[in-house]
Coordinates of C-alpha atoms and ligand atoms in Angstrom, one line a residue:
M1 CA -2.7 -33.3 51.5
Q2 CA -4.2 -33.3 54.9
S3 CA -6.6 -30.5 54.0
I4 CA -7.8 -32.6 51.1
E5 CA -8.5 -35.5 53.3
K6 CA -10.3 -33.4 55.9
A7 CA -12.4 -31.8 53.3
Y8 CA -13.3 -35.2 51.9
Q9 CA -14.4 -36.5 55.3
L10 CA -16.8 -33.5 55.6
A11 CA -18.0 -34.0 52.0
K12 CA -18.5 -37.7 52.6
E13 CA -20.8 -36.9 55.6
Q14 CA -22.8 -34.4 53.6
Y15 CA -23.3 -36.9 50.7
A16 CA -24.1 -39.7 53.1
A17 CA -26.9 -37.6 54.5
I18 CA -28.6 -37.8 51.1
G19 CA -27.9 -41.5 50.7
V20 CA -24.8 -41.3 48.6
D21 CA -21.8 -43.4 49.4
T22 CA -18.8 -41.5 48.1
D23 CA -16.3 -44.3 48.6
A24 CA -18.4 -46.6 46.5
V25 CA -18.8 -43.8 43.9
L26 CA -15.0 -43.3 43.6
E27 CA -14.5 -47.1 43.2
R28 CA -16.9 -47.1 40.3
L29 CA -15.5 -43.9 38.9
R30 CA -12.0 -45.1 38.6
Q31 CA -13.0 -48.1 36.6
V32 CA -14.8 -46.2 33.8
R33 CA -12.4 -46.1 30.8
I34 CA -12.2 -42.8 29.0
S35 CA -10.7 -43.1 25.5
L36 CA -8.1 -40.4 24.7
Q37 CA -7.9 -39.3 21.1
C38 CA -4.3 -39.6 20.0
W39 CA -4.8 -37.0 17.4
Q40 CA -4.8 -34.1 19.9
G41 CA -1.0 -34.6 20.2
D42 CA -0.1 -33.8 16.6
D43 CA -3.1 -31.9 15.1
V44 CA -4.5 -35.0 13.3
S45 CA -1.4 -35.3 11.1
G46 CA -0.4 -38.9 11.7
F47 CA 2.9 -40.5 10.7
L48 CA 2.0 -42.7 7.8
F49 CA 2.3 -40.1 5.1
K50 CA 4.6 -37.1 5.2
D51 CA 3.2 -33.5 4.9
R52 CA -0.3 -34.3 3.8
A53 CA -2.8 -31.6 4.4
L54 CA -5.7 -32.3 6.7
S55 CA -8.9 -32.7 4.7
G56 CA -12.4 -34.0 5.2
G57 CA -13.9 -30.8 6.4
I58 CA -12.1 -30.7 9.7
Q59 CA -9.6 -28.1 10.7
V60 CA -7.0 -27.6 13.4
T61 CA -6.1 -24.0 14.1
G62 CA -3.1 -22.7 16.0
N63 CA 0.6 -23.3 15.9
Y64 CA 1.6 -23.8 19.5
P65 CA 5.1 -25.3 19.5
G66 CA 5.8 -28.9 20.5
A67 CA 3.5 -31.1 18.4
A68 CA 4.5 -34.7 18.4
G69 CA 6.5 -35.5 15.2
N70 CA 6.8 -39.2 15.4
V71 CA 5.3 -42.3 17.2
S72 CA 7.7 -42.1 20.2
Q73 CA 7.1 -38.5 20.8
L74 CA 3.4 -39.1 20.7
R75 CA 3.7 -41.9 23.2
Q76 CA 5.9 -39.8 25.5
D77 CA 3.2 -37.1 25.4
L78 CA 0.4 -39.6 26.1
E79 CA 2.4 -41.0 29.0
K80 CA 2.7 -37.5 30.5
V81 CA -1.0 -37.0 30.0
L82 CA -1.9 -40.3 31.6
S83 CA 0.3 -39.4 34.6
L84 CA -1.9 -36.4 35.2
L85 CA -5.3 -38.1 34.9
P86 CA -7.1 -40.2 37.5
G87 CA -8.9 -43.4 36.5
A88 CA -8.8 -46.0 33.7
H89 CA -8.3 -45.1 30.1
K90 CA -8.0 -46.2 26.5
V91 CA -6.1 -44.6 23.7
N92 CA -7.9 -44.0 20.5
L93 CA -5.8 -44.4 17.3
H94 CA -6.4 -43.5 13.7
A95 CA -5.1 -45.6 10.9
I96 CA -2.6 -42.8 10.0
Y97 CA -0.8 -43.4 13.3
A98 CA 0.6 -46.8 12.1
D99 CA 3.9 -47.6 13.7
T100 CA 5.9 -48.7 10.7
D101 CA 8.7 -47.7 8.3
E102 CA 7.1 -49.7 5.5
K103 CA 5.6 -47.9 2.5
V104 CA 2.1 -49.1 2.9
D105 CA -1.2 -47.5 1.8
L106 CA -4.3 -47.4 3.9
D107 CA -5.9 -50.4 2.2
G108 CA -2.8 -52.5 2.9
L109 CA -2.6 -51.9 6.7
E110 CA -2.4 -55.0 8.9
P111 CA -2.3 -55.6 12.6
R112 CA 1.4 -55.9 12.5
H113 CA 1.7 -52.3 11.6
F114 CA 0.3 -51.5 15.0
S115 CA 2.1 -54.1 17.1
G116 CA 4.3 -51.3 18.7
W117 CA 1.1 -49.7 19.9
V118 CA -0.2 -52.9 21.4
E119 CA 3.1 -53.5 23.3
W120 CA 3.0 -49.9 24.6
A121 CA -0.7 -50.2 25.6
K122 CA 0.1 -53.3 27.6
E123 CA 2.8 -51.5 29.5
Q124 CA 0.6 -48.6 30.2
G125 CA -2.5 -50.6 31.1
V126 CA -4.7 -48.9 28.6
G127 CA -7.1 -50.3 26.0
L128 CA -7.0 -49.3 22.4
D129 CA -9.7 -48.0 20.1
F130 CA -9.4 -47.5 16.4
N131 CA -10.6 -45.5 13.4
P132 CA -10.1 -45.9 9.7
T133 CA -8.8 -42.6 8.3
C134 CA -11.1 -41.7 5.5
F135 CA -9.6 -38.2 4.8
S136 CA -6.2 -36.5 4.2
H137 CA -5.6 -38.8 1.2
P138 CA -5.7 -38.4 -2.6
M139 CA -8.5 -41.0 -2.8
A140 CA -10.6 -38.6 -0.7
D141 CA -9.9 -35.5 -2.9
S142 CA -13.3 -35.6 -4.6
G143 CA -15.0 -35.0 -1.2
F144 CA -16.4 -38.6 -1.3
T145 CA -15.0 -41.8 0.0
I146 CA -17.2 -44.9 0.4
S147 CA -20.2 -43.1 -1.1
S148 CA -18.2 -42.0 -4.2
P149 CA -19.8 -42.8 -7.5
D150 CA -16.4 -43.9 -8.6
E151 CA -16.1 -47.7 -8.1
A152 CA -12.3 -47.5 -7.7
V153 CA -12.6 -44.9 -4.9
R154 CA -15.3 -46.7 -3.2
S155 CA -13.6 -50.1 -3.1
F156 CA -10.3 -48.5 -1.9
W157 CA -12.1 -47.2 1.2
I158 CA -14.1 -50.4 1.7
R159 CA -10.8 -52.3 1.8
H160 CA -9.4 -49.7 4.2
C161 CA -12.4 -50.1 6.6
I162 CA -12.2 -53.9 6.4
A163 CA -8.5 -53.7 7.2
S164 CA -9.3 -51.4 10.1
R165 CA -11.8 -53.8 11.7
K166 CA -9.1 -56.5 11.6
I167 CA -6.7 -54.2 13.3
G168 CA -9.4 -53.4 15.9
E169 CA -10.0 -57.2 16.4
S170 CA -6.2 -57.7 17.0
F171 CA -6.3 -55.0 19.7
G172 CA -9.2 -56.6 21.5
K173 CA -7.5 -60.0 21.3
A174 CA -4.1 -58.8 22.5
L175 CA -5.4 -56.6 25.3
G176 CA -8.5 -58.4 26.5
I177 CA -10.4 -55.1 26.2
P178 CA -12.8 -54.8 23.3
C179 CA -11.7 -52.2 20.7
V180 CA -14.3 -49.9 19.3
T181 CA -13.6 -49.2 15.7
N182 CA -15.4 -46.0 14.7
H183 CA -16.2 -45.3 11.0
W184 CA -16.6 -41.7 10.1
F185 CA -16.8 -40.5 6.5
P186 CA -16.5 -36.8 5.5
D187 CA -18.5 -37.4 2.3
G188 CA -20.6 -34.5 1.3
F189 CA -21.5 -31.7 -1.1
K190 CA -20.6 -28.0 -0.8
D191 CA -23.7 -27.1 -2.7
T192 CA -27.2 -28.3 -2.9
P193 CA -27.2 -31.8 -4.5
I194 CA -29.7 -33.1 -7.0
D195 CA -29.4 -36.6 -5.7
R196 CA -29.6 -37.0 -2.0
Y197 CA -30.5 -40.7 -2.1
G198 CA -27.8 -42.2 -4.4
P199 CA -24.8 -41.4 -2.2
R200 CA -26.6 -42.8 0.9
K201 CA -27.6 -45.9 -0.9
R202 CA -24.0 -46.4 -2.0
M203 CA -22.8 -45.8 1.6
Q204 CA -25.3 -48.3 2.9
E205 CA -24.1 -50.9 0.3
A206 CA -20.4 -50.1 1.0
L207 CA -20.9 -50.5 4.8
D208 CA -22.7 -53.8 4.2
Q209 CA -19.5 -55.0 2.5
V210 CA -17.3 -53.5 5.2
F211 CA -19.2 -55.4 7.9
A212 CA -19.9 -58.6 5.9
E213 CA -17.4 -60.6 8.0
P214 CA -18.6 -61.1 11.5
I215 CA -16.1 -60.3 14.2
D216 CA -16.4 -61.4 17.8
P217 CA -17.8 -58.4 19.8
W218 CA -15.5 -59.4 22.7
Y219 CA -12.6 -58.2 20.4
N220 CA -14.1 -55.5 18.2
L221 CA -17.2 -53.4 18.1
D222 CA -18.1 -51.3 15.1
A223 CA -19.6 -47.8 15.3
V224 CA -20.8 -45.4 12.7
E225 CA -20.5 -41.6 13.4
S226 CA -22.9 -39.1 11.9
K227 CA -22.3 -35.4 11.2
V228 CA -24.5 -32.5 10.1
F229 CA -22.0 -30.7 7.9
G230 CA -18.3 -30.1 7.5
I231 CA -16.2 -27.3 6.1
G232 CA -16.6 -27.6 2.3
A233 CA -19.5 -29.9 2.7
E234 CA -22.0 -27.4 4.0
S235 CA -25.1 -28.5 2.1
Y236 CA -25.2 -32.3 2.4
T237 CA -23.5 -35.0 4.4
T238 CA -24.0 -38.5 3.3
G239 CA -23.5 -39.9 6.8
S240 CA -26.2 -37.8 8.4
N241 CA -27.7 -38.7 11.8
E242 CA -30.8 -40.4 10.3
F243 CA -28.5 -42.4 8.0
C244 CA -26.1 -43.6 10.8
L245 CA -28.8 -44.2 13.4
G246 CA -30.9 -46.2 10.9
Y247 CA -27.8 -48.2 9.8
A248 CA -26.8 -48.9 13.4
V249 CA -30.3 -50.0 14.4
R250 CA -30.9 -52.3 11.5
N251 CA -27.4 -53.8 11.5
G252 CA -26.7 -54.1 15.2
K253 CA -23.9 -51.6 15.1
L254 CA -23.0 -48.8 17.6
C255 CA -24.1 -45.3 16.9
C256 CA -21.4 -42.7 17.6
L257 CA -22.8 -39.5 18.8
D258 CA -20.3 -36.6 18.6
A259 CA -21.4 -33.7 20.7
G260 CA -20.3 -31.3 18.0
H261 CA -22.1 -32.9 15.0
F262 CA -25.6 -31.5 15.3
H263 CA -27.5 -28.3 14.8
P264 CA -26.4 -25.7 17.4
T265 CA -29.5 -26.0 19.6
E266 CA -29.6 -29.8 19.3
V267 CA -27.9 -31.7 22.1
I268 CA -26.7 -35.3 22.4
S269 CA -27.7 -35.5 26.0
D270 CA -31.3 -35.9 24.9
K271 CA -30.5 -38.5 22.3
I272 CA -28.7 -41.1 24.5
S273 CA -31.9 -42.4 26.1
S274 CA -33.6 -42.9 22.7
V275 CA -30.6 -44.4 20.9
L276 CA -30.0 -46.9 23.6
L277 CA -33.5 -48.2 23.3
F278 CA -32.7 -49.4 19.8
T279 CA -29.0 -50.3 20.0
D280 CA -27.1 -52.4 22.5
Q281 CA -24.2 -50.1 23.0
L282 CA -23.3 -46.5 22.3
L283 CA -20.1 -44.6 21.5
L284 CA -19.7 -41.0 22.5
H285 CA -17.3 -38.4 21.1
V286 CA -17.3 -35.9 23.9
S287 CA -16.4 -32.7 22.3
R288 CA -17.5 -29.0 22.4
P289 CA -19.1 -27.2 19.5
V290 CA -18.5 -23.5 19.1
R291 CA -20.5 -22.0 16.2
W292 CA -19.3 -24.0 13.1
D293 CA -16.5 -25.8 14.8
S294 CA -17.2 -29.1 16.5
D295 CA -13.9 -29.8 18.2
H296 CA -13.0 -27.4 21.0
V297 CA -11.5 -28.6 24.3
V298 CA -14.2 -30.0 26.5
V299 CA -15.2 -27.7 29.4
M300 CA -17.5 -28.4 32.3
D301 CA -20.5 -26.8 30.8
D302 CA -24.2 -27.7 31.2
E303 CA -24.2 -30.0 28.2
L304 CA -21.3 -32.1 29.6
L305 CA -23.1 -32.4 32.9
H306 CA -26.3 -33.4 31.1
I307 CA -24.6 -36.0 29.1
M308 CA -23.2 -37.6 32.2
E309 CA -26.6 -37.4 34.0
A310 CA -28.2 -39.1 30.9
L311 CA -25.7 -41.9 31.3
V312 CA -25.7 -42.3 35.1
R313 CA -29.3 -41.7 36.2
P314 CA -31.0 -44.5 34.2
G315 CA -28.0 -46.9 34.4
L316 CA -26.8 -46.5 30.8
L317 CA -23.1 -46.0 31.6
E318 CA -22.3 -49.7 31.3
R319 CA -23.5 -49.7 27.7
T320 CA -21.6 -46.6 26.7
H321 CA -18.1 -46.1 25.5
I322 CA -16.8 -42.6 26.3
G323 CA -14.3 -41.2 23.8
L324 CA -12.9 -37.7 23.6
D325 CA -12.8 -35.8 20.3
F326 CA -11.2 -32.4 20.2
F327 CA -8.0 -31.0 18.7
D328 CA -6.7 -27.6 19.7
A329 CA -3.3 -26.4 18.5
S330 CA -3.6 -22.9 20.0
I331 CA -2.6 -24.0 23.5
N332 CA -0.2 -26.5 25.1
R333 CA -1.5 -29.8 23.6
I334 CA -0.8 -31.7 26.8
A335 CA -2.8 -29.2 28.7
A336 CA -5.7 -29.4 26.2
W337 CA -5.8 -33.2 26.7
V338 CA -5.7 -33.0 30.4
I339 CA -8.3 -30.2 30.7
G340 CA -10.8 -32.1 28.5
A341 CA -10.2 -35.5 30.0
R342 CA -10.3 -34.3 33.6
N343 CA -13.5 -32.3 32.9
T344 CA -15.1 -35.3 31.4
R345 CA -14.4 -37.5 34.4
K346 CA -15.3 -34.7 36.8
A347 CA -18.7 -34.3 35.2
L348 CA -19.2 -38.0 35.4
L349 CA -18.3 -37.8 39.1
R350 CA -20.9 -35.1 39.7
A351 CA -23.6 -37.2 38.1
M352 CA -22.6 -40.2 40.2
L353 CA -22.9 -38.1 43.4
E354 CA -26.6 -37.6 42.8
P355 CA -29.2 -39.6 44.7
A356 CA -30.7 -40.6 41.4
D357 CA -33.2 -43.1 42.8
M358 CA -34.7 -40.6 45.2
L359 CA -34.9 -37.9 42.5
T360 CA -36.5 -40.3 40.1
R361 CA -39.1 -41.3 42.7
L362 CA -40.0 -37.7 43.4
E363 CA -40.5 -37.1 39.7
R364 CA -42.7 -40.1 39.3
E365 CA -44.8 -38.9 42.3
G366 CA -45.2 -35.6 40.5
D367 CA -43.2 -33.6 43.1
Y368 CA -41.6 -31.2 40.6
T369 CA -41.1 -28.6 43.4
A370 CA -38.8 -30.9 45.3
R371 CA -37.1 -32.0 42.0
L372 CA -36.1 -28.4 41.2
A373 CA -35.3 -27.5 44.8
L374 CA -33.0 -30.5 45.4
T375 CA -31.2 -30.5 42.1
E376 CA -30.5 -26.8 42.5
A377 CA -29.3 -27.4 46.1
Y378 CA -27.0 -30.3 45.0
K379 CA -25.2 -28.0 42.6
S380 CA -23.4 -26.4 45.5
Y381 CA -22.6 -29.7 47.3
P382 CA -18.8 -30.2 47.8
F383 CA -18.2 -32.4 44.8
G384 CA -14.8 -30.6 44.3
A385 CA -13.6 -32.0 47.6
V386 CA -14.5 -35.5 46.4
W387 CA -12.7 -34.9 43.2
D388 CA -9.6 -33.6 44.9
Y389 CA -9.5 -36.7 47.2
F390 CA -10.0 -38.9 44.2
C391 CA -6.9 -37.4 42.5
L392 CA -5.0 -37.8 45.7
R393 CA -5.9 -41.4 46.0
E394 CA -5.2 -42.1 42.4
E395 CA -1.8 -40.4 42.9
V396 CA -2.2 -37.7 40.3
P397 CA -2.0 -34.0 41.0
A398 CA -5.1 -32.5 42.6
R399 CA -6.8 -29.3 41.7
E400 CA -4.8 -27.2 39.2
T401 CA -1.3 -28.4 40.4
W402 CA -1.1 -30.6 37.2
L403 CA -0.5 -27.3 35.3
E404 CA 3.0 -26.9 36.8
E405 CA 3.9 -30.4 35.6
A406 CA 2.6 -29.6 32.1
R407 CA 4.6 -26.4 32.1
R408 CA 7.7 -28.2 33.2
Y409 CA 7.2 -30.8 30.5
E410 CA 6.8 -28.0 28.0
A411 CA 10.1 -26.5 29.1
D412 CA 12.0 -29.8 29.3
V413 CA 10.6 -31.6 26.3
L414 CA 8.1 -29.8 24.0
S415 CA 10.0 -26.6 23.5
R416 CA 13.1 -28.6 22.5
R417 CA 11.4 -30.3 19.6
Ligands
LIG501 C1 -14.9 -35.4 12.5 C2 -15.3 -36.5 13.4 C3 -14.2 -37.5 13.6 C4 -12.8 -36.9 13.7 C5 -11.7 -37.8 14.1 C6 -10.4 -37.3 13.8 O1 -15.8 -34.4 12.4 O2 -15.7 -35.9 14.6 O3 -14.5 -38.3 14.7 O4 -12.8 -35.8 14.6 O5 -12.0 -39.1 13.5
LIG502 ZN1 -16.0 -37.3 16.3

């Protein structure tokens, strides 16, 4: 403990010398809400339907023991995770995580089916985000949901998305923190389509119906998430990047950029500054692509750092909602959550510890030598000491000591499920 404080004092002096006030940075850092994807806890199964296979071109691999099997287990796991994370959070729910014994289908969901989550969120001091679940359902078996040529299929999903926005609105009202309701559709073709326009036109018209009723943005914000391809939909995805970006810009919606939803050399860190010139706010799904998979646990790689720099340097953080999106069942699920969430905030901290104004000025003056020299030098500045102190101050385990707690929880709780 004392060594963490001592190391922080030295780090603080070093950062002060380049004009960075570490105390102010930590105050700002703790207020940024990171939205935890509830689906990491049970491999995107949900509790509304029993034993439905995951569909929609996403896959969870691994069979690590201890997945949450019901709402209370998932909450217990999330509480454990929250106890190991510094800073403010939201919890991101999918419609299939409804807390109800009622036999209700996706298009019949109402805010009351989530009132248990709202009570829990109040107790935990977290906000809630929401997602319609447009997969793992017989109505999605054709590979198409709201862009289906079948009117009955399309209208089912339109009703589900409308219901989802109302649930989002109820979260925002009850918690005083706007809910971001993110609409992602797996719709696509395995093989080369004849008609690339028709499904997109149907999706556009369906979304117009979904969003027809205005909802106060203080309660609910709508996002549309794009994707380049999914498993089984390799050749064509209706909700492509151009589609979603175009839709969001024209209709005042949020664009959701998932780090794993683009071509392998394409990065979302370079998209943020453009997207936010044409939309008011942005939703991120912080994730890690590995070859064809878009959902590995987030590590502190270059792209994560670049994403955070793209938010912090030009002052775009306040207009961005940071959500996590990964699901790994091959390791302890609590650890997966904690590793990804801590890395995300740690990368944000590193970006906040930069003297951004000074670097921007140097660049404008054309001093690219200093730009490279300084950004390289800052890479070995003691940001880890600042992070450790932040954890200490937030009363969560510093460094890797959280792992012992995750292990103990595995022995006491997860392994007994
Ligand atoms: C899928 C999308 C989507 C899902 C979640 C479960 O490729 O990334 O966000 O991961 O909705
Ligand atoms: Zn996503």
